[in-house]
Amino acid sequence: MKLKARRFAGLLLAVLLCLPVFAAPALADDYDPLYPELLAEGHLSAASAILIEADSGKVIFEKNADQRMYPASTTKILTVWLALTMGDPEQKITVSENAVNLAPDESSAKLAAGEQVKLIDLCYAAMLPSGNDAATAIAEGLGGSAWNFVVMMNQAAYSLGCTGTQFMNANGLHDENHFTTARDMAILSRIAMQNETFKQIALASEYVLPKDNIYRARTIKNGNNFVAKTEGKEKRYYEYATGIKTGTTSAAGNCLVGSATKDGVSLISVVFGSTSDEARYTDTIRLMDYGFSQYLSTSIREIYEMNPRVVDVRNFDLEDPQVGRLQLKLRMVSTDASDLIVTTRQQVDYWVQNFTSLTVTDFTRDLRAPITEGEVMGTLTYYPEYGNPVVYELLAGRSIAAREQIAPTAEEIIAAAMEDPNPFPRITVEIVVLYLLLPAAAVYLFIRVVKLLIAFIRKRIRVRAFKPTSRYFR
């Protein structure tokens, strides 16, 4: 009986120990690739993930984005970016014995101790085959020692706003004190992808390391199937991918920092702790599809053309079929500014409806016929959140004839007078008749009428002599 009781207790304990596994939330299986906009946290196997819009850094989707995670070889994103920022790409670095002293399971670029390699070649070797030896060689060559370079890495990360990050090496080899967050890694990756050389490295499928003092020229290949199309792994490849880096350790799990660009929209994703090598690619592709379903790239011109400005013109010909209505066209005149806007589809509707209040319009011409098609009517200015103002000319979309036999306006009379170089009126027959003879004749007639009236009145009041009417009057 005691043996049976012990067996039962052991079985019960095993069941209890397995309960957390069974109780853990399972990955949702209702994801539909036809509706990527319905992505939910449960559709991702990653323990932590984030998706941002690369231009603005705005967060589009996140899952435990501030949870402390081990980054594995995605650490090399900062290593390579820092190398390109502070070093000379043509600088030659001698690979040390320490750099090539790797454990059997570490990723390697097959460098040799004493090999003299250009910094740019070490950057490719650190990113494509994820060579820990190349990353350490970079750190030692630029920092004087690997640790000095790590100190610079941490300073750079903190200065960029990565407050949840601490690195202990340049290659991502596991260390309990070597950690970051998905949000911080997205920040670092966004900055790195603004470097054109880094972008070329992140996108390369392969690279030829040139001949050096030890080896002949040899080709290294990118192990990131997100950007490098590999036979048998086509499902991992993403046609819009532009980078960036994978990372794997037993402690970190399967990690992938991805970037992609489609129709002018650029996205950056981070997945940490995916359940398998395949799952990290699935997670990344789902994030990218979600982002592209939410964001689009447009321009001020395109938004304006959805609801172009229409003005009412005065003095139009009465036979004008549009009764003086004039649609204005845009022509960009700024040469040092960009009018591209990456935003959500809902925000585009807001822009269309409120375009007038989001831009400044200044009419430089009176809205009065006659008007010629293509004539500049004014300017429209857009003030982006970042960068220089963008200025456009407002052009007349059609010609409008003026109404015939219409009296000039007060503005036209004043303008004509101001344009007359003679400040005094010209002496013409009309002026003599109107301003001299007619007034003189009027005065003469007025005097004659007054005299006649006075004579008439005097005649009427003249006193007559009385004749006697009585015989007694003497």
Coordinates of C-alpha atoms in Angstrom, one line a residue:
M1 CA 0.0 0.0 0.0
K2 CA 2.8 2.4 0.8
L3 CA 4.4 1.7 -2.6
K4 CA 1.1 2.4 -4.3
A5 CA 0.7 5.6 -2.3
R6 CA 4.2 6.7 -3.3
R7 CA 3.6 6.0 -7.0
F8 CA 0.3 7.9 -6.8
A9 CA 2.0 10.9 -5.1
G10 CA 4.8 10.8 -7.7
L11 CA 2.3 10.8 -10.5
L12 CA 0.3 13.6 -8.9
L13 CA 3.5 15.7 -8.5
A14 CA 4.4 15.1 -12.2
V15 CA 0.9 16.3 -13.2
L16 CA 1.2 19.4 -11.0
L17 CA 4.6 20.2 -12.5
C18 CA 3.2 20.0 -16.0
L19 CA 0.2 22.2 -15.2
P20 CA 2.0 25.5 -16.0
V21 CA 2.9 24.2 -19.4
F22 CA -0.7 23.1 -20.2
A23 CA -2.1 26.3 -18.7
A24 CA 0.2 28.6 -20.8
P25 CA -1.8 30.4 -23.5
A26 CA -1.5 28.6 -26.8
L27 CA -0.7 30.4 -30.1
A28 CA -4.0 31.4 -31.7
D29 CA -4.6 29.4 -34.9
D30 CA -7.3 31.6 -36.3
Y31 CA -4.9 34.0 -38.2
D32 CA -6.1 34.6 -41.7
P33 CA -3.4 35.9 -44.1
L34 CA -6.2 37.4 -46.2
Y35 CA -7.0 39.8 -43.4
P36 CA -3.7 40.8 -41.9
E37 CA -5.3 43.9 -40.3
L38 CA -6.9 41.5 -37.8
L39 CA -3.5 40.6 -36.2
A40 CA -3.7 40.0 -32.4
E41 CA -1.0 39.3 -29.8
G42 CA -2.0 35.6 -29.8
H43 CA -1.1 35.3 -33.5
L44 CA 2.6 35.8 -32.6
S45 CA 4.7 33.1 -30.9
A46 CA 7.3 35.6 -29.8
A47 CA 7.4 36.4 -26.1
S48 CA 8.1 40.1 -27.0
A49 CA 7.6 42.0 -30.2
I50 CA 7.1 45.4 -31.7
L51 CA 6.5 47.1 -35.1
I52 CA 7.3 50.7 -35.9
E53 CA 7.0 53.0 -38.8
A54 CA 10.6 53.7 -39.7
D55 CA 10.4 57.3 -40.8
S56 CA 8.6 58.6 -37.7
G57 CA 9.4 55.9 -35.2
K58 CA 5.7 55.6 -34.4
V59 CA 4.7 52.3 -32.8
I60 CA 2.1 50.4 -34.8
F61 CA 1.9 47.1 -32.9
E62 CA 3.5 45.8 -29.7
K63 CA 3.5 42.8 -27.4
N64 CA 5.4 43.0 -24.1
A65 CA 7.7 45.5 -25.9
D66 CA 9.3 46.6 -22.6
Q67 CA 10.0 43.2 -21.2
R68 CA 13.7 42.5 -20.6
M69 CA 15.0 40.0 -23.2
Y70 CA 18.3 38.6 -24.4
P71 CA 19.1 39.9 -27.9
A72 CA 21.6 37.3 -29.0
S73 CA 23.3 38.2 -32.3
T74 CA 20.9 41.1 -33.0
T75 CA 23.5 42.9 -30.7
K76 CA 25.7 43.1 -33.9
I77 CA 23.3 45.8 -35.3
L78 CA 24.7 48.3 -32.8
T79 CA 28.2 47.0 -33.2
V80 CA 28.3 47.4 -37.0
W81 CA 26.4 50.8 -36.9
L82 CA 28.8 52.1 -34.3
A83 CA 31.8 50.9 -36.4
L84 CA 30.5 52.6 -39.5
T85 CA 29.8 55.8 -37.5
M86 CA 33.2 56.1 -35.7
G87 CA 35.6 54.3 -38.0
D88 CA 37.1 54.5 -41.5
P89 CA 35.7 51.7 -43.7
E90 CA 39.1 51.3 -45.4
Q91 CA 40.9 51.0 -42.1
K92 CA 42.6 47.6 -41.8
I93 CA 42.3 45.8 -38.5
T94 CA 44.4 42.8 -37.4
V95 CA 42.4 40.0 -36.1
S96 CA 43.6 38.9 -32.7
E97 CA 43.9 35.4 -31.2
N98 CA 41.2 36.3 -28.7
A99 CA 38.8 37.2 -31.5
V100 CA 39.1 33.7 -33.2
N101 CA 39.0 31.8 -29.9
L102 CA 35.4 30.7 -30.2
A103 CA 33.4 27.9 -28.7
P104 CA 32.3 25.1 -31.1
D105 CA 28.7 26.3 -31.2
E106 CA 29.5 30.0 -31.9
S107 CA 28.8 31.5 -35.3
S108 CA 32.0 32.3 -37.1
A109 CA 33.1 34.1 -40.3
K110 CA 36.2 31.8 -40.4
L111 CA 38.7 34.6 -39.7
A112 CA 42.3 33.7 -38.8
A113 CA 44.5 35.2 -36.1
G114 CA 46.8 37.8 -37.7
E115 CA 44.6 38.3 -40.7
Q116 CA 44.4 42.0 -41.7
V117 CA 40.9 42.9 -42.8
K118 CA 39.3 46.2 -43.8
L119 CA 36.7 47.5 -41.4
I120 CA 34.0 47.4 -44.0
D121 CA 34.7 43.7 -44.7
L122 CA 34.5 43.0 -41.0
C123 CA 31.1 44.6 -40.9
Y124 CA 29.9 42.3 -43.6
A125 CA 31.4 39.3 -41.9
A126 CA 29.7 40.3 -38.6
M127 CA 26.3 40.7 -40.2
L128 CA 25.9 38.1 -43.0
P129 CA 27.3 34.9 -41.4
S130 CA 26.9 36.6 -38.0
G131 CA 30.6 36.1 -37.2
N132 CA 31.4 36.5 -33.5
D133 CA 35.0 36.6 -34.5
A134 CA 34.4 39.6 -36.8
A135 CA 32.4 41.5 -34.1
T136 CA 35.1 41.0 -31.6
A137 CA 37.8 42.1 -34.1
I138 CA 35.7 45.3 -34.7
A139 CA 35.5 46.0 -31.0
E140 CA 39.2 45.4 -30.3
G141 CA 40.3 47.4 -33.4
L142 CA 38.2 50.5 -32.7
G143 CA 38.0 50.4 -28.9
G144 CA 41.5 49.4 -28.1
S145 CA 39.9 46.5 -26.2
A146 CA 36.7 44.7 -26.4
W147 CA 35.4 46.1 -23.2
N148 CA 36.2 49.7 -24.1
F149 CA 34.1 49.3 -27.2
V150 CA 31.3 47.8 -25.1
V151 CA 31.4 50.9 -22.9
M152 CA 30.9 53.0 -26.0
M153 CA 28.0 50.8 -27.1
N154 CA 26.2 51.3 -23.8
Q155 CA 26.8 55.1 -24.0
A156 CA 25.5 55.2 -27.5
A157 CA 22.4 53.2 -26.7
Y158 CA 21.6 55.3 -23.6
S159 CA 22.1 58.5 -25.6
L160 CA 19.6 57.3 -28.2
G161 CA 16.9 56.7 -25.5
C162 CA 17.4 53.0 -24.8
T163 CA 17.0 53.0 -21.1
G164 CA 16.3 49.2 -20.8
T165 CA 19.5 48.1 -22.5
Q166 CA 22.8 46.9 -21.2
F167 CA 25.5 45.1 -23.3
M168 CA 28.4 43.0 -22.0
N169 CA 30.0 42.2 -25.4
A170 CA 29.9 43.2 -29.0
N171 CA 28.7 39.9 -30.5
G172 CA 25.6 38.9 -28.4
L173 CA 27.1 35.9 -26.7
H174 CA 24.8 35.1 -23.7
D175 CA 25.4 36.8 -20.5
E176 CA 22.8 37.4 -17.7
N177 CA 23.7 41.1 -17.7
H178 CA 23.5 41.4 -21.5
F179 CA 19.9 42.4 -22.2
T180 CA 17.6 44.8 -24.0
T181 CA 13.9 45.2 -24.9
A182 CA 12.1 45.0 -28.2
R183 CA 11.4 48.7 -28.0
D184 CA 15.0 49.6 -27.5
M185 CA 16.2 47.4 -30.3
A186 CA 13.6 49.0 -32.6
I187 CA 15.1 52.4 -31.7
L188 CA 18.6 51.2 -32.4
S189 CA 17.6 49.5 -35.7
R190 CA 15.8 52.6 -36.9
I191 CA 18.9 54.7 -36.4
A192 CA 21.1 52.1 -38.0
M193 CA 19.0 51.9 -41.1
Q194 CA 19.4 55.6 -41.7
N195 CA 23.0 54.8 -42.6
E196 CA 23.2 54.0 -46.3
T197 CA 26.2 51.7 -45.9
F198 CA 24.5 49.8 -43.1
K199 CA 21.4 49.4 -45.3
Q200 CA 23.5 47.9 -48.1
I201 CA 25.1 45.4 -45.6
A202 CA 21.7 44.4 -44.1
L203 CA 20.2 43.7 -47.5
A204 CA 23.1 41.8 -49.1
S205 CA 22.5 38.2 -49.9
E206 CA 26.2 37.5 -50.2
Y207 CA 29.5 39.4 -50.2
V208 CA 33.0 38.7 -51.5
L209 CA 35.7 39.2 -48.9
P210 CA 38.7 40.3 -50.9
K211 CA 42.1 38.7 -50.8
D212 CA 44.2 39.6 -47.8
N213 CA 47.5 38.7 -46.2
I214 CA 46.2 35.1 -45.4
Y215 CA 43.2 34.1 -47.5
R216 CA 42.3 34.4 -51.1
A217 CA 39.0 36.1 -52.0
R218 CA 36.0 34.1 -50.7
T219 CA 32.3 34.5 -50.6
I220 CA 30.2 34.8 -47.5
K221 CA 26.4 34.3 -47.5
N222 CA 23.6 36.0 -45.5
G223 CA 22.0 33.5 -43.0
N224 CA 19.0 35.7 -42.7
N225 CA 16.3 34.0 -44.8
F226 CA 14.0 37.0 -44.5
V227 CA 16.2 38.9 -47.1
A228 CA 18.2 36.0 -48.7
K229 CA 16.0 33.7 -50.7
T230 CA 17.2 30.2 -49.9
E231 CA 16.1 27.0 -51.6
G232 CA 13.8 25.0 -49.5
K233 CA 13.1 28.0 -47.2
E234 CA 11.1 30.2 -49.5
K235 CA 8.3 30.7 -47.0
R236 CA 10.8 32.7 -44.8
Y237 CA 11.6 35.1 -47.6
Y238 CA 9.7 38.4 -47.8
E239 CA 9.7 40.2 -51.1
Y240 CA 9.6 43.6 -49.5
A241 CA 12.4 42.9 -47.0
T242 CA 15.4 45.2 -46.6
G243 CA 17.1 43.6 -43.6
I244 CA 18.2 43.2 -40.9
K245 CA 19.5 40.5 -38.5
T246 CA 18.8 37.2 -36.8
G247 CA 19.9 36.0 -33.4
T248 CA 19.8 32.7 -31.6
T249 CA 20.9 31.3 -28.3
S250 CA 19.4 28.8 -26.0
A251 CA 18.6 31.6 -23.5
A252 CA 17.3 34.2 -26.0
G253 CA 15.4 31.8 -28.2
N254 CA 14.8 32.7 -31.8
C255 CA 15.1 36.4 -32.5
L256 CA 14.8 38.5 -35.7
V257 CA 14.9 42.2 -36.3
G258 CA 13.4 42.9 -39.7
S259 CA 12.8 45.8 -42.0
A260 CA 10.7 46.1 -45.1
T261 CA 9.6 48.8 -47.6
K262 CA 6.5 48.8 -49.7
D263 CA 5.0 51.6 -51.8
G264 CA 7.0 54.2 -49.9
V265 CA 6.2 52.9 -46.4
S266 CA 9.1 51.6 -44.4
L267 CA 8.6 49.4 -41.3
I268 CA 10.9 47.9 -38.7
S269 CA 9.9 44.9 -36.5
V270 CA 11.5 43.1 -33.6
V271 CA 10.6 39.6 -32.4
F272 CA 12.4 38.1 -29.3
G273 CA 11.9 34.6 -28.0
S274 CA 9.9 33.1 -30.9
T275 CA 9.2 29.4 -30.3
S276 CA 11.2 28.1 -33.3
D277 CA 13.4 29.1 -36.1
E278 CA 10.5 29.0 -38.5
A279 CA 8.2 30.9 -36.1
R280 CA 10.4 34.0 -36.0
Y281 CA 10.0 34.4 -39.7
T282 CA 6.3 33.8 -39.5
D283 CA 5.9 36.3 -36.7
T284 CA 7.9 38.9 -38.6
I285 CA 6.0 38.5 -41.9
R286 CA 2.7 38.8 -40.0
L287 CA 3.8 42.0 -38.4
M288 CA 4.9 43.5 -41.7
D289 CA 1.7 42.5 -43.4
Y290 CA -0.2 44.1 -40.6
G291 CA 1.8 47.3 -40.9
F292 CA 1.3 47.6 -44.6
S293 CA -2.4 47.1 -44.1
Q294 CA -2.5 50.1 -41.8
Y295 CA -0.1 52.6 -43.3
L296 CA 0.3 54.1 -46.8
S297 CA 2.5 56.6 -48.4
T298 CA 1.0 59.6 -50.1
S299 CA 1.9 63.3 -50.8
I300 CA 0.4 66.7 -50.3
R301 CA -0.4 66.8 -54.1
E302 CA -2.2 63.5 -54.0
I303 CA -4.3 64.5 -50.9
Y304 CA -5.0 67.9 -52.6
E305 CA -6.2 66.2 -55.8
M306 CA -8.7 64.2 -53.8
N307 CA -10.5 67.4 -53.0
P308 CA -9.0 70.3 -55.1
R309 CA -9.6 73.9 -54.2
V310 CA -12.4 75.7 -56.2
V311 CA -12.8 79.5 -56.1
D312 CA -15.5 81.9 -57.4
V313 CA -14.2 84.4 -60.0
R314 CA -15.9 87.8 -60.5
N315 CA -16.5 89.6 -63.7
F316 CA -16.9 86.3 -65.6
D317 CA -18.6 86.1 -69.0
L318 CA -22.3 85.5 -68.6
E319 CA -22.0 82.6 -71.1
D320 CA -19.4 80.9 -69.0
P321 CA -20.6 77.2 -68.6
Q322 CA -19.3 76.9 -65.0
V323 CA -20.6 80.4 -63.9
G324 CA -17.2 81.6 -62.9
R325 CA -16.2 78.5 -60.9
L326 CA -12.4 78.0 -61.2
Q327 CA -10.5 74.8 -60.0
L328 CA -6.9 75.4 -59.0
K329 CA -4.0 73.1 -59.7
L330 CA -0.8 72.5 -57.7
R331 CA 2.7 72.9 -58.9
M332 CA 5.5 72.3 -56.4
V333 CA 8.2 75.0 -56.3
S334 CA 10.3 73.8 -53.3
T335 CA 13.5 72.1 -54.3
D336 CA 14.9 71.4 -50.8
A337 CA 11.8 69.8 -49.2
S338 CA 9.7 66.6 -49.5
D339 CA 6.0 66.5 -49.5
L340 CA 5.7 62.7 -48.9
I341 CA 3.6 61.7 -46.0
V342 CA 3.5 58.2 -44.4
T343 CA 0.3 57.9 -42.4
T344 CA -2.7 55.7 -41.6
R345 CA -5.6 55.3 -44.0
Q346 CA -7.9 57.0 -41.5
Q347 CA -5.5 59.9 -41.2
V348 CA -5.7 60.4 -45.0
D349 CA -9.5 60.9 -44.8
Y350 CA -8.9 63.5 -42.1
W351 CA -6.3 65.3 -44.3
V352 CA -8.7 65.4 -47.2
Q353 CA -11.5 66.9 -45.1
N354 CA -9.4 69.4 -43.3
F355 CA -6.8 70.3 -46.0
T356 CA -7.6 74.0 -45.9
S357 CA -6.9 74.3 -42.2
L358 CA -3.7 72.2 -42.4
T359 CA -2.1 74.4 -45.1
V360 CA -1.7 78.1 -45.7
T361 CA -3.1 79.7 -48.8
D362 CA -2.1 83.1 -50.1
F363 CA -3.7 84.6 -53.2
T364 CA -1.3 86.8 -55.2
R365 CA -3.8 87.7 -57.9
D366 CA -7.3 89.2 -57.8
L367 CA -10.0 86.5 -58.4
R368 CA -11.4 88.5 -61.4
A369 CA -11.7 87.6 -65.1
P370 CA -10.1 87.6 -67.5
I371 CA -8.0 84.6 -66.4
T372 CA -5.7 82.4 -68.5
E373 CA -5.3 78.7 -68.0
G374 CA -2.0 78.0 -66.1
E375 CA -1.8 81.5 -64.7
V376 CA -0.4 81.7 -61.1
M377 CA -3.2 82.7 -58.8
G378 CA -1.3 82.3 -55.5
T379 CA 0.7 79.9 -53.3
L380 CA 0.0 77.1 -50.9
T381 CA 2.4 76.2 -48.1
Y382 CA 2.6 73.0 -46.1
Y383 CA 4.5 73.0 -42.8
P384 CA 5.6 69.4 -42.0
E385 CA 6.4 68.3 -38.4
Y386 CA 10.0 67.8 -39.4
G387 CA 11.9 69.4 -42.3
N388 CA 11.5 72.6 -44.4
P389 CA 8.1 74.1 -45.5
V390 CA 6.9 72.9 -48.8
V391 CA 5.6 75.6 -51.2
Y392 CA 3.4 75.1 -54.2
E393 CA 1.9 77.5 -56.8
L394 CA -1.8 77.5 -57.3
L395 CA -2.5 77.5 -61.0
A396 CA -5.7 78.3 -62.9
G397 CA -7.2 75.1 -64.2
R398 CA -8.9 76.8 -67.2
S399 CA -9.4 80.2 -68.9
I400 CA -12.3 82.4 -68.1
A401 CA -13.3 85.3 -70.3
A402 CA -14.3 88.7 -68.9
R403 CA -17.8 90.1 -69.2
E404 CA -18.2 92.7 -72.0
Q405 CA -19.5 96.4 -71.5
I406 CA -19.1 96.5 -67.8
A407 CA -18.1 99.6 -65.9
P408 CA -14.6 99.5 -64.4
T409 CA -14.2 98.9 -60.7
A410 CA -12.9 101.5 -58.3
E411 CA -9.8 99.4 -58.0
E412 CA -9.3 99.5 -61.8
I413 CA -9.8 103.3 -61.9
I414 CA -7.3 103.8 -59.1
A415 CA -4.9 101.5 -60.7
A416 CA -5.1 103.3 -64.1
A417 CA -4.7 106.6 -62.4
M418 CA -1.6 105.4 -60.5
E419 CA -0.1 104.0 -63.7
D420 CA -0.5 107.4 -65.5
P421 CA 2.9 109.2 -65.5
N422 CA 1.2 112.6 -65.9
P423 CA -0.1 113.8 -62.5
F424 CA -2.3 116.4 -64.3
P425 CA -5.2 115.7 -66.6
R426 CA -4.5 116.0 -70.3
I427 CA -6.1 119.1 -72.0
T428 CA -8.6 117.7 -74.5
V429 CA -11.8 119.0 -76.2
E430 CA -13.8 116.9 -73.9
I431 CA -12.1 118.4 -70.8
V432 CA -12.5 122.0 -72.2
V433 CA -16.2 121.4 -72.9
L434 CA -17.0 119.5 -69.8
Y435 CA -14.9 121.4 -67.2
L436 CA -14.7 124.9 -68.7
L437 CA -17.4 125.8 -71.2
L438 CA -20.3 124.0 -69.6
P439 CA -19.7 125.5 -66.2
A440 CA -19.3 129.0 -67.7
A441 CA -22.5 128.6 -69.6
A442 CA -24.3 127.4 -66.5
V443 CA -23.1 130.4 -64.5
Y444 CA -24.2 132.7 -67.3
L445 CA -27.6 131.2 -67.5
F446 CA -28.0 131.3 -63.8
I447 CA -27.2 135.0 -63.7
R448 CA -29.6 135.8 -66.5
V449 CA -32.4 133.9 -64.8
V450 CA -31.7 135.7 -61.5
K451 CA -31.8 139.1 -63.2
L452 CA -35.1 138.4 -65.0
L453 CA -36.6 137.2 -61.8
I454 CA -35.6 140.4 -60.0
A455 CA -37.0 142.5 -62.8
F456 CA -40.2 140.7 -62.7
I457 CA -40.6 141.0 -59.0
R458 CA -39.9 144.8 -59.1
K459 CA -42.5 145.3 -61.8
R460 CA -45.1 143.6 -59.8
I461 CA -44.6 145.6 -56.6
R462 CA -44.4 149.1 -58.2
V463 CA -46.7 151.8 -56.3
R464 CA -49.5 153.3 -58.4
A465 CA -50.9 157.0 -57.8
F466 CA -54.4 157.1 -56.2
K467 CA -57.1 159.0 -58.1
P468 CA -59.7 161.0 -56.1
T469 CA -62.9 159.1 -55.4
S470 CA -64.8 161.8 -53.5
R471 CA -65.7 165.3 -54.3
Y472 CA -64.6 166.4 -50.9
F473 CA -61.2 165.3 -51.6
R474 CA -58.9 168.1 -52.5

